[in-house]
Short mmCIF file of C-alpha atoms and ligand atoms in Angstrom, two decimals:
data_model
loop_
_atom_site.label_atom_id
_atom_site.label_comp_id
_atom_site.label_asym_id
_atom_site.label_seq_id
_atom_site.Cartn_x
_atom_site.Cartn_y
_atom_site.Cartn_z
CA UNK A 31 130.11 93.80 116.74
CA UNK A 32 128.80 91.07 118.87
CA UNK A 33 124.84 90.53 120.13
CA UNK A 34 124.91 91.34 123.39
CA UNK A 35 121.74 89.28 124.50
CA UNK A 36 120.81 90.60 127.86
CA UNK A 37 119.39 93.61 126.10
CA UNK A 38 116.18 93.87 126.04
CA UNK A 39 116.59 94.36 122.46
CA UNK A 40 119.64 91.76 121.15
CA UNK A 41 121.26 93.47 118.44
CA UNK A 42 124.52 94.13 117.25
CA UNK A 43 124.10 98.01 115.85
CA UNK A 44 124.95 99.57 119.22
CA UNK A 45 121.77 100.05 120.44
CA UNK A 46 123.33 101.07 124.14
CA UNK A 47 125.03 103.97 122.88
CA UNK A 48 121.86 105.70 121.36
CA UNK A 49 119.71 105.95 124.01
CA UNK A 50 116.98 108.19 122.32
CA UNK A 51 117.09 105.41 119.66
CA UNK A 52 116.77 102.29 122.37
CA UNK A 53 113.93 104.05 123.62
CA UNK A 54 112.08 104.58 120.98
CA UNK A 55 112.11 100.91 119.91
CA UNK A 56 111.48 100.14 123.69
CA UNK A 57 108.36 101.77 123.32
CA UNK A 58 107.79 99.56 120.51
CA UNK A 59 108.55 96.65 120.99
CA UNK A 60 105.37 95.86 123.75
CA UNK A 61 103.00 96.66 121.14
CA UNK A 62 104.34 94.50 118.78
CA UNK A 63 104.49 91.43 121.15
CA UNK A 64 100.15 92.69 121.60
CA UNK A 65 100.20 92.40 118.14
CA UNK A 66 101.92 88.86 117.74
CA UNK A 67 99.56 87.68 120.76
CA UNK A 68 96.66 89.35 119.00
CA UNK A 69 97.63 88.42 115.28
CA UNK A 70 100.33 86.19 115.07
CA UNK A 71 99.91 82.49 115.09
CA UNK A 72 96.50 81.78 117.06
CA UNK A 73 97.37 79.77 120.20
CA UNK A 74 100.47 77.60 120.74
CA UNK A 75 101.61 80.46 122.97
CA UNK A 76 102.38 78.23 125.90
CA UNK A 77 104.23 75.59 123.58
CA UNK A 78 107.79 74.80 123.53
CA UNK A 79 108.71 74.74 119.67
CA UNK A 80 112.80 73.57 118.85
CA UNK A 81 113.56 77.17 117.24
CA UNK A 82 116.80 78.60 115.24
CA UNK A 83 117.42 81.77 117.17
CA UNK A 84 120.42 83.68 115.82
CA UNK A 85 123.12 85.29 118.33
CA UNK A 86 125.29 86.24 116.20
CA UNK A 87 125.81 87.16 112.43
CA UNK A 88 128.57 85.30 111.83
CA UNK A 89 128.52 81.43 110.82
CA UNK A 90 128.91 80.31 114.45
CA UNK A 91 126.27 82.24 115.55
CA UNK A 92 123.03 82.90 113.23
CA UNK A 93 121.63 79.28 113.79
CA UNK A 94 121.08 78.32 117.60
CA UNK A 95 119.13 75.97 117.99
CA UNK A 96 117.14 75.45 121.01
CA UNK A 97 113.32 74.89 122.88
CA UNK A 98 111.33 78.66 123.10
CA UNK A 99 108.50 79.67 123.69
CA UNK A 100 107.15 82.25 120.67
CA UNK A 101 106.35 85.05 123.29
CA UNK A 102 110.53 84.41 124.33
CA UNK A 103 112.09 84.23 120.97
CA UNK A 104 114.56 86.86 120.95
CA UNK A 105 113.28 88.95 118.51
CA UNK A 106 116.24 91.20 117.51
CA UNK A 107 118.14 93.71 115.09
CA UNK A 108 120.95 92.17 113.51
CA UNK A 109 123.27 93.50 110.54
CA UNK A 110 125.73 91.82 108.43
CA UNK A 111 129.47 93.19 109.22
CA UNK A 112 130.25 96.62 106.78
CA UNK A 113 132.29 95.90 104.05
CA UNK A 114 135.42 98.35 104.37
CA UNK A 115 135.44 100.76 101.80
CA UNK A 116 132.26 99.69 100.19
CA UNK A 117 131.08 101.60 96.92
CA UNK A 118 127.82 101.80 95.01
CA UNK A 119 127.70 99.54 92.34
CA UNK A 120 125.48 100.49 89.27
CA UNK A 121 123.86 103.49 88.14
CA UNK A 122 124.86 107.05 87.86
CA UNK A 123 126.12 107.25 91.11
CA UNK A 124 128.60 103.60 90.41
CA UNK A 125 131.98 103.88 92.22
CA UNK A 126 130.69 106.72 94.90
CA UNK A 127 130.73 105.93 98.57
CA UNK A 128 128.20 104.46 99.69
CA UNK A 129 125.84 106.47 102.10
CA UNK A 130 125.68 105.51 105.74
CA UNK A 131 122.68 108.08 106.14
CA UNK A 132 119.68 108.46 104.06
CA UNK A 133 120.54 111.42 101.36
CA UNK A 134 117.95 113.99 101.82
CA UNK A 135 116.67 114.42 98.31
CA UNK A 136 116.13 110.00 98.38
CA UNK A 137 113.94 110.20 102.07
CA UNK A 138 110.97 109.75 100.88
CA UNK A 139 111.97 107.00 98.13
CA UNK A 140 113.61 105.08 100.35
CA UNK A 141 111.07 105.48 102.92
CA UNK A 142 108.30 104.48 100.89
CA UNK A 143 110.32 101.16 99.42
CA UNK A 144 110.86 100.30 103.32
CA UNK A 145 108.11 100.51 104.60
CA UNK A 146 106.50 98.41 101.20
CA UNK A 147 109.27 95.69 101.81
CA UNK A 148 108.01 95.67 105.87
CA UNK A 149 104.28 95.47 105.36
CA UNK A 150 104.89 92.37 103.74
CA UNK A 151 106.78 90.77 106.68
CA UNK A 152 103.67 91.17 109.22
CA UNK A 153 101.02 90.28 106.67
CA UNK A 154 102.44 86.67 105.88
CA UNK A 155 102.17 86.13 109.43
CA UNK A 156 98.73 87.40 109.53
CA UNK A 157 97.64 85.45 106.57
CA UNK A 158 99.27 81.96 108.50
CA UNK A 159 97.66 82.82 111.90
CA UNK A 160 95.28 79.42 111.77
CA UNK A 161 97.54 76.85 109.89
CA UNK A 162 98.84 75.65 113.40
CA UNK A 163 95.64 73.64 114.50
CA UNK A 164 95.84 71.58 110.48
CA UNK A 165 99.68 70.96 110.74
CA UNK A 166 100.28 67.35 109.21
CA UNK A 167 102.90 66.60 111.73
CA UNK A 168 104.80 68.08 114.73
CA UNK A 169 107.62 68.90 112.00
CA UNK A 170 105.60 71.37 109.63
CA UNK A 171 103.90 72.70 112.87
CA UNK A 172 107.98 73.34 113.84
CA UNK A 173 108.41 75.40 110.25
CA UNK A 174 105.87 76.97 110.47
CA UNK A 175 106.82 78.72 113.73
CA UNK A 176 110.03 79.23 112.78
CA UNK A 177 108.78 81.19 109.35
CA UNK A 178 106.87 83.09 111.51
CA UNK A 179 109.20 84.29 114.09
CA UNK A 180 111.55 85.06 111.46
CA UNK A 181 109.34 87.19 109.45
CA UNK A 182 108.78 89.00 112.61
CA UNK A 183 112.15 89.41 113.16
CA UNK A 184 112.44 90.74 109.16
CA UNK A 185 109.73 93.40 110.65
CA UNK A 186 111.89 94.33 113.44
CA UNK A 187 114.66 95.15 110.77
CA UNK A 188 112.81 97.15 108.82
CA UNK A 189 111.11 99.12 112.12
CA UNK A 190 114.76 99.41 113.13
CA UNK A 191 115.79 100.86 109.82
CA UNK A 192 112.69 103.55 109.83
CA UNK A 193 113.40 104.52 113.89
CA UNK A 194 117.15 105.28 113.35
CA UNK A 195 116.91 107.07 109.97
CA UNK A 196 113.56 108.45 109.35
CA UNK A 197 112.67 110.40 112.65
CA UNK A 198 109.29 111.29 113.28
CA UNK A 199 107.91 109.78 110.14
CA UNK A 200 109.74 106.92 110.83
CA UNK A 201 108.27 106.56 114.25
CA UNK A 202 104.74 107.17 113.11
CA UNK A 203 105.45 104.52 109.87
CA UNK A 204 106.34 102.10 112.74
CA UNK A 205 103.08 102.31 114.08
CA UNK A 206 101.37 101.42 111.37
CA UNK A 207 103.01 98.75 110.43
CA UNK A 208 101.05 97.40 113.13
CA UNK A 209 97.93 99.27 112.63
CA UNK A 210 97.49 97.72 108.72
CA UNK A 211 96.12 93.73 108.81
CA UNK A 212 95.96 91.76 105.81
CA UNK A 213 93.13 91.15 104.23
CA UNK A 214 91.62 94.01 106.50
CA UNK A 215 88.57 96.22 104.58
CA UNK A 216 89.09 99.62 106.04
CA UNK A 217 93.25 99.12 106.60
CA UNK A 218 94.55 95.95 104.13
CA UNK A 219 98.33 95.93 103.44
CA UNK A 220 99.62 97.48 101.00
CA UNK A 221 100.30 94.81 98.03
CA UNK A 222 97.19 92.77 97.51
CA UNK A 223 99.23 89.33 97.04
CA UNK A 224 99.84 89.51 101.85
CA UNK A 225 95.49 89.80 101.59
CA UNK A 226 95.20 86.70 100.23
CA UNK A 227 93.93 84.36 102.66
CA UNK A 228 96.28 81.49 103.42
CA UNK A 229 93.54 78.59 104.19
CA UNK A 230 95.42 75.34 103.53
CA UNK A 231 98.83 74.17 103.67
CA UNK A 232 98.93 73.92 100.07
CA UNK A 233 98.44 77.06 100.01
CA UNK A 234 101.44 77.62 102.52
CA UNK A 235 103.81 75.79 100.99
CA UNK A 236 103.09 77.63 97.37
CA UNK A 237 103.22 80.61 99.53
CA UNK A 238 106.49 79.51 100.65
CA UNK A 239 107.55 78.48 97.64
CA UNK A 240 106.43 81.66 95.39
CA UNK A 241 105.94 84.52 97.27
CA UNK A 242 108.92 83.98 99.81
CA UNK A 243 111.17 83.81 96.48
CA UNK A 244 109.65 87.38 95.46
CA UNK A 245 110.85 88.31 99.03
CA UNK A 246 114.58 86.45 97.92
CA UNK A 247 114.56 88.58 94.66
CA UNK A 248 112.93 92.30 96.43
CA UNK A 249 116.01 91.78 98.92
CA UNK A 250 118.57 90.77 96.54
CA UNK A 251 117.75 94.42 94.82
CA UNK A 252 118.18 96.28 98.14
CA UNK A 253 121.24 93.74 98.83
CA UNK A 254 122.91 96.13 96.25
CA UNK A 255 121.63 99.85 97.64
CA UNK A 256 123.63 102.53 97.90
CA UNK A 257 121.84 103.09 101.41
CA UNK A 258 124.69 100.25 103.30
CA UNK A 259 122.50 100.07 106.34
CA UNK A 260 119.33 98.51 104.58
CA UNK A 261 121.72 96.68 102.18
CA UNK A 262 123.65 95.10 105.10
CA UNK A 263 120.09 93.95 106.68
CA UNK A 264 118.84 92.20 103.81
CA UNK A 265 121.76 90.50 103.23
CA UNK A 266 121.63 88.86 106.76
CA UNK A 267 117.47 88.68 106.12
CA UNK A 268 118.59 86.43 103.50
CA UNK A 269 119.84 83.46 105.10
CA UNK A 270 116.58 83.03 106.70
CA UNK A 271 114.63 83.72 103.26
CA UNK A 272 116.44 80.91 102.27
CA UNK A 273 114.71 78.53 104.96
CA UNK A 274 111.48 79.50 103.85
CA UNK A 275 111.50 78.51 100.35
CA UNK A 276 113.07 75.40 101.44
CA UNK A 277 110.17 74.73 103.73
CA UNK A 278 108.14 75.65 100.31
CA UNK A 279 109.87 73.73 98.11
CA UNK A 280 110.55 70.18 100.35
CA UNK A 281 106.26 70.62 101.25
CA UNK A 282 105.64 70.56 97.80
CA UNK A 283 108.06 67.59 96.93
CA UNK A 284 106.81 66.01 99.56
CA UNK A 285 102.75 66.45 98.58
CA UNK A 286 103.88 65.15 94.91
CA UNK A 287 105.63 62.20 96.58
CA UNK A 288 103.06 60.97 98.40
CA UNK A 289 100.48 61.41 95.23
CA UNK A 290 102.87 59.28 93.12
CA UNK A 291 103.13 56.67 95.81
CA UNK A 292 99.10 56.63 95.26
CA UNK A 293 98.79 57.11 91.83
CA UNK A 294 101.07 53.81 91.10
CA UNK A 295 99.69 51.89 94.07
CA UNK A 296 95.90 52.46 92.41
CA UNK A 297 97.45 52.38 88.89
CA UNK A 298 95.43 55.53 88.40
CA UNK A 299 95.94 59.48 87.16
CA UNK A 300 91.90 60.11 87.89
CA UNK A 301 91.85 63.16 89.86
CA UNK A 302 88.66 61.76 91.78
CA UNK A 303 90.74 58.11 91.80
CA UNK A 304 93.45 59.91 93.71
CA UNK A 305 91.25 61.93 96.16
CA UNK A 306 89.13 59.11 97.08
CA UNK A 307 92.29 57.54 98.52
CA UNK A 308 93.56 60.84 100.55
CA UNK A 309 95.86 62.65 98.41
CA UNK A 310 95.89 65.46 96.32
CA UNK A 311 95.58 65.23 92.58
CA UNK A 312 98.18 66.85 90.57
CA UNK A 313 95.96 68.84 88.50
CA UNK A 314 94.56 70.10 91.78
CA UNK A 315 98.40 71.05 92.74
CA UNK A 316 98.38 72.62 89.33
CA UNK A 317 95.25 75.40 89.66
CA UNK A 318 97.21 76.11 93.57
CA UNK A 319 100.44 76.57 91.77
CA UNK A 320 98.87 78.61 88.96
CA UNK A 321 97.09 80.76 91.53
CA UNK A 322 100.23 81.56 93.64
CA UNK A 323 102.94 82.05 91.07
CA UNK A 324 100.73 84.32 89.35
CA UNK A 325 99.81 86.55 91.63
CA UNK A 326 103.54 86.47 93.33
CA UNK A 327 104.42 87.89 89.54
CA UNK A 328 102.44 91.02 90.29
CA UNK A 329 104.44 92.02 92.84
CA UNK A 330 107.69 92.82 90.44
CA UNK A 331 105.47 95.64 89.01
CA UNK A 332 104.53 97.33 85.75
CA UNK A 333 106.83 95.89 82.71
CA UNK A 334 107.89 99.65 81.89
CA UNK A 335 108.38 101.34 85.03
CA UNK A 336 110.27 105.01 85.81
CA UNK A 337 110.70 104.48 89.05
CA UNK A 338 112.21 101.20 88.51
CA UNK A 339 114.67 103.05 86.63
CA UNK A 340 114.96 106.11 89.20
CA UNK A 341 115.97 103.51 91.55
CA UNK A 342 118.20 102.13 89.73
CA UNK A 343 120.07 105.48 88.35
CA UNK A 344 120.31 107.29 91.77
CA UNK A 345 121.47 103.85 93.14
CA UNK A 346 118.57 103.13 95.45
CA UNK A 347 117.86 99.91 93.99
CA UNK A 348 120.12 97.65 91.70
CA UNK A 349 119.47 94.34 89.85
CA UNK A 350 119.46 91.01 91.98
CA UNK A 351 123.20 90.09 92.07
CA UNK A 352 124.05 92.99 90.22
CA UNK A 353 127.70 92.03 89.69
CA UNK A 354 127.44 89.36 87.46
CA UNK A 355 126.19 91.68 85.11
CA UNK A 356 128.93 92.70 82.64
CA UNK A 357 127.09 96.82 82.29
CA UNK A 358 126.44 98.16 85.89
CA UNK A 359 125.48 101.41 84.42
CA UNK A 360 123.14 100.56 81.64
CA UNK A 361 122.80 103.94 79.65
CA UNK A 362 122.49 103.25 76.70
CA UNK A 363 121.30 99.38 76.72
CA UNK A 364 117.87 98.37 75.24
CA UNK A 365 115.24 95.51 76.63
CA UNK A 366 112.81 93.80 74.35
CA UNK A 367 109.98 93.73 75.99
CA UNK A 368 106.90 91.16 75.47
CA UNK A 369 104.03 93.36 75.54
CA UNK A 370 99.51 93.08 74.52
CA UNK A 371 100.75 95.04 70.86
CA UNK A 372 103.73 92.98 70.22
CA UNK A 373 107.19 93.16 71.15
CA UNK A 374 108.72 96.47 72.20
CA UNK A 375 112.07 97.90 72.75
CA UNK A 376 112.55 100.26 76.03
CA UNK A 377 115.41 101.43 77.46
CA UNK A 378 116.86 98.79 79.93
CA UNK A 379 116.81 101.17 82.92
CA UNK A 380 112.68 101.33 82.54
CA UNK A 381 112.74 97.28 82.27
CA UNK A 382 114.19 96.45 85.46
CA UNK A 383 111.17 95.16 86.98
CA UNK A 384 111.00 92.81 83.89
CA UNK A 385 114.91 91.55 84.52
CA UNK A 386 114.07 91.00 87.92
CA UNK A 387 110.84 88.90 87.32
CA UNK A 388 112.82 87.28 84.67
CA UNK A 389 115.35 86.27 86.82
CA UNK A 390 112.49 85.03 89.67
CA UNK A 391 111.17 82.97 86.87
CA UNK A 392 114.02 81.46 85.96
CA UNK A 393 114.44 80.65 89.77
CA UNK A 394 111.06 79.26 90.11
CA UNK A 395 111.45 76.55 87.16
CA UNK A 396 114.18 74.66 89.37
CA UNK A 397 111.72 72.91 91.43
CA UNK A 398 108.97 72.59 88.81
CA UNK A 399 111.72 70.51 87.00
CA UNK A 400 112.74 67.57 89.64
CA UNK A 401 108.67 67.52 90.28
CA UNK A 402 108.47 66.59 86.85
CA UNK A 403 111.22 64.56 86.86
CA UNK A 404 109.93 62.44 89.93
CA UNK A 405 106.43 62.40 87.72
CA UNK A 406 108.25 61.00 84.92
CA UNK A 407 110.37 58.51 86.86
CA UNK A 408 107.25 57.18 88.74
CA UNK A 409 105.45 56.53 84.83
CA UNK A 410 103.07 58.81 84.42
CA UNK A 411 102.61 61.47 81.58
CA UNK A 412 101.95 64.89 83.59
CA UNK A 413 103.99 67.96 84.06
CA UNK A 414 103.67 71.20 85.93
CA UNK A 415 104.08 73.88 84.11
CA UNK A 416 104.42 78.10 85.16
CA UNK A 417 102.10 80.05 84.41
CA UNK A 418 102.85 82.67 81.93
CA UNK A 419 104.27 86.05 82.73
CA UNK A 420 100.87 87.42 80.63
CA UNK A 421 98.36 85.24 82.94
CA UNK A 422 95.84 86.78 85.46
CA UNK A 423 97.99 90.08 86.25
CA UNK A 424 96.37 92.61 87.62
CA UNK A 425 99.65 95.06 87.40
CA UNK A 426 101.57 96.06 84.02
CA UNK A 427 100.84 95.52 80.84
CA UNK A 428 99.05 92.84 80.89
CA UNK A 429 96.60 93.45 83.35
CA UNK A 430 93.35 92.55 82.68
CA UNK A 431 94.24 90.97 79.29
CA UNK A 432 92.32 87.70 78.70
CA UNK A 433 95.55 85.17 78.29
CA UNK A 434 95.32 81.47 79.19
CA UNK A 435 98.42 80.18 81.33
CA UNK A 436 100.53 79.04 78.19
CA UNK A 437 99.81 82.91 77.35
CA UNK A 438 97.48 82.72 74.75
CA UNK A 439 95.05 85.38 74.22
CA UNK A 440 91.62 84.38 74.31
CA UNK A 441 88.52 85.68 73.34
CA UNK A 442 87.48 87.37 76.72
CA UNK A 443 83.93 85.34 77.18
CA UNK A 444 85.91 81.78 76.50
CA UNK A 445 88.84 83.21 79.82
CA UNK A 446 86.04 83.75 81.92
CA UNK A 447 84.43 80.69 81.23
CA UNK A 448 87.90 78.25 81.63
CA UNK A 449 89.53 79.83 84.42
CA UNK A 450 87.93 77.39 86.88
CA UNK A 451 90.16 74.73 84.70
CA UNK A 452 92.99 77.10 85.90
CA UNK A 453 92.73 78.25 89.26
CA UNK A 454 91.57 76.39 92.52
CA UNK A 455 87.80 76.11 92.72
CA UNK A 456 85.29 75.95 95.87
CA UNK A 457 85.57 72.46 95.08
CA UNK A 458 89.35 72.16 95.10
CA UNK A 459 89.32 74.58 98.43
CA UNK A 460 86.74 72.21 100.11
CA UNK A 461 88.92 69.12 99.35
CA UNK A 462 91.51 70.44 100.81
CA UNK A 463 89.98 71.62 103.61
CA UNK A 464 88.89 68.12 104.31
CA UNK A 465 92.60 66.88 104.41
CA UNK A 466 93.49 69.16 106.71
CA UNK A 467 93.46 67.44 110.15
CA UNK A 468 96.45 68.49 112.94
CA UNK A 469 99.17 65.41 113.59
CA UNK A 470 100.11 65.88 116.61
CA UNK A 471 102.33 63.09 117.69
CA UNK A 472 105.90 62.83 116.93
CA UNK A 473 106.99 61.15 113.78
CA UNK A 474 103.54 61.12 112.50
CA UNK A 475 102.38 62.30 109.32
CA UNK A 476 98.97 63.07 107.53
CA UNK A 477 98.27 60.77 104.94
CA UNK A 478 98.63 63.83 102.14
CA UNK A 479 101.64 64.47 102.36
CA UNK A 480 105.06 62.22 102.75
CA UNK A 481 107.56 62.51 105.15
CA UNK A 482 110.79 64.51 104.84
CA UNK A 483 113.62 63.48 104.12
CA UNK A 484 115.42 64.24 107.27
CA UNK A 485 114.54 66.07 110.82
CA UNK A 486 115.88 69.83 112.10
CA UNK A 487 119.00 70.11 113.13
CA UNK A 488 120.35 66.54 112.58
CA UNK A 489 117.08 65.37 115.11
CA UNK A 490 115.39 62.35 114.31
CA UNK A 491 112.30 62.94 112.74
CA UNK A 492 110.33 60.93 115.59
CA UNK A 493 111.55 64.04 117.84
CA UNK A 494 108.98 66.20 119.66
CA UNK A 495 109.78 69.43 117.85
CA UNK A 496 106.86 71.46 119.44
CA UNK A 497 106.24 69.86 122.95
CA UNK A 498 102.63 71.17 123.21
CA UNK A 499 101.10 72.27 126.70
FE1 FE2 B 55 110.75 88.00 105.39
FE1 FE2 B 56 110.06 84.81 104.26
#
């Protein structure tokens, strides 16, 4: 179905033929665009920012590109086509129609993994409100905005989802979508990796880079649900995932770049050396990296879980990309699991968490290797590394267990007294805090970071991509 756009609400599920439906969102929607003014990114209201819109699903359509004001984006509901005849794919219920409504006795599962999966989409824009005013040129300012709207429109999706299937509770889950703020003391959101402050735009672009990939792997599991209408969202949520771990992935290429340039222009690894002169030192990069990957591991849950495999037996929840696994019903299968006593053997089904983090992990190390690569390349004897699945988890197995980031279990006194070698200190915070100085003219860029390697859109990258007011 096409977008019609002069509804209020674009979308392309109908939305005119269900009035009680329209309504209700129409009674929504002004308090979420109080919200954005009140919590979304802090000024920049009035400026024109060169934002990918999508009218449309298909390929024509999902990236139009054009000037809008934030208040104006078109903040909409938009599903990927049905697949005809589409069946679930894994668990007991494997080769059964998939459900177009929510089956009673799954409500309050599904409900509950919803509304988890929209908290998060609010929150990140919560926790980026203030990076605007340190943007290192009019570009980032430009991707920043455009993660932004985008996770608002992933909100939308999921509001949509809990206002056409989940009545009343839906409604009133809506609401508090809004009502929860990240980082909040009395009303936080709900997984404690969207309260961590974003401060820096180190910190955004590990964001970006880590915790948007959880997002890529949470939807990739509901890409496979038995429930088709929140599978067919996430599957059109993910093309604009994808943008956001791009804008995490080229900022962090970009921050190395620029520290190479330095460290072969001074001849120099010294941390202090390479700070002195304005960029950031890679074992700096290191303690941000360890900070965010680890606590973006948490949010794959406990290492034996039974509602992981509940999920996955009733067919609420499969495996990311669930059909290149030869076994979609995994009965009888075993996982060895690497747990504080040793290694243990669980039924697959109660180890999905650990497949999916396993598979996150395995997506993470892509960019971690041309880093090093470009480290290598430029002479000098360094390498990023992940930190291990066992390091600083507060959730699973290994929560609270004293283990360095190579793993190693240390005596609990010596883990206290070293993680300041592993995670960023007040020291590391305040030095990047002292980088952080808004570029606003076109084509420049702060002396931390280098430029990209192209603009938006095939635009130079000298063009005004937020014309400021
Ligand atoms: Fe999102
Ligand atoms: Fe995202």
């Amino acid at each position: 179905m096409p977008i019609d756009y002069q509804e209020r609400i674009p979308n392309n599920v109908d939305l005119a033929n269900n009035r009680t439906l329209q309504r209700a969102l129409e009674n929504w929607q002004p308090k979420f665009l109080d919200w954005w003014r009140e919590l979304g990114p802090s000024d920049f209201l009035a400026a024109e920012i060169y934002l990918r819109t999508a009218v449309s699903v298909d390929v024509q359509g999902w990236a139009h590109f054009g000037q809008v004001k934030m208040p104006d984006y078109r903040w909409g509901i938009f599903l990927a086509e049905p697949e005809a005849d589409r069946r679930i794919g894994f668990g007991d219920e494997m080769g059964k129609p998939v459900w177009q409504q929510v089956p009673g006795e799954h409500r309050a599962t599904l409900r509950r993994l919803i509304v988890t999966q929209g908290d998060t989409e609010p929150a990140s824009v919560e926790q980026q409100r203030l990076l605007g005013h340190t943007a290192p040129s009019l570009y980032d300012l430009r991707n920043l905005f455009q993660v932004n709207v985008e996770e608002g429109r992933h909100l939308w999706a999921m509001v949509y989802l809990l206002h056409a299937h989940f009545g009343r509770d839906g409604r009133e889950e809506a609401e508090e979508m809004l009502a929860r703020h990240s980082g909040d003391a009395d009303k936080p959101r709900i997984l404690s990796t969207f309260n961590e402050p974003i401060e820096d735009w180190l910190a955004f672009f590990m964001f970006t880079y880590f915790t948007d990939r959880d997002g890529k792997f949470q939807l990739k599991s509901f890409a496979e649900s038995g429930f088709d209408p929140l599978s067919r969202t996430c599957h059109f949520m993910l093309r604009e995932e994808a943008h956001h771990m791009f804008v995490g992935d080229s900022g962090i290429s970009r921050v190395v770049k620029r520290t190479l340039e330095v460290m072969q222009e001074l001849k120099t690894d010294d941390p202090a050396t390479v700070r002195a002169a304005g960029a950031i030192d890679l074992p700096t990069l290191q303690r941000y990296l360890n900070f965010w990957a680890s606590s973006s591991l948490d949010l794959f849950g406990a290492e034996i879980s039974t509602n992981a495999a509940a999920y996955f037996a009733t067919g609420i929840k499969g495996r990311p990309d669930e059909q290149k696994f030869a076994d979609h019903v995994a009965n009888d299968a075993t996982f060895a699991l690497d747990m504080p006593g040793g290694e243990q053997t669980v039924a697959l089904r109660n180890a999905m968490n650990e497949v999916t983090r396993a598979a996150y992990l395995r997506d993470c190390q892509g960019g971690l290797e041309r880093w090093n690569r470009a480290i290598k390349a430029a002479g000098f004897d360094f390498a990023l590394t992940l930190p291990s699945p066992r390091f600083r988890r507060t959730i699973g197995a290994w929560a609270g267990q004293p283990a360095d980031p190579a793993g190693r279990i240390l005596p609990p006194a010596e883990y206290q007294a070293r993680l300041a070698e592993w995670l960023p200190t007040e020291d590391d915070k305040a030095f990047i805090k002292s980088l952080m100085r808004g570029v606003t003219a076109p084509g420049q860029m702060a002396a931390w970071i280098a430029p990209p390697t192209r603009g938006i859109d095939g635009l130079p990258l000298e063009y005004e991509y937020v014309r400021l007011q």
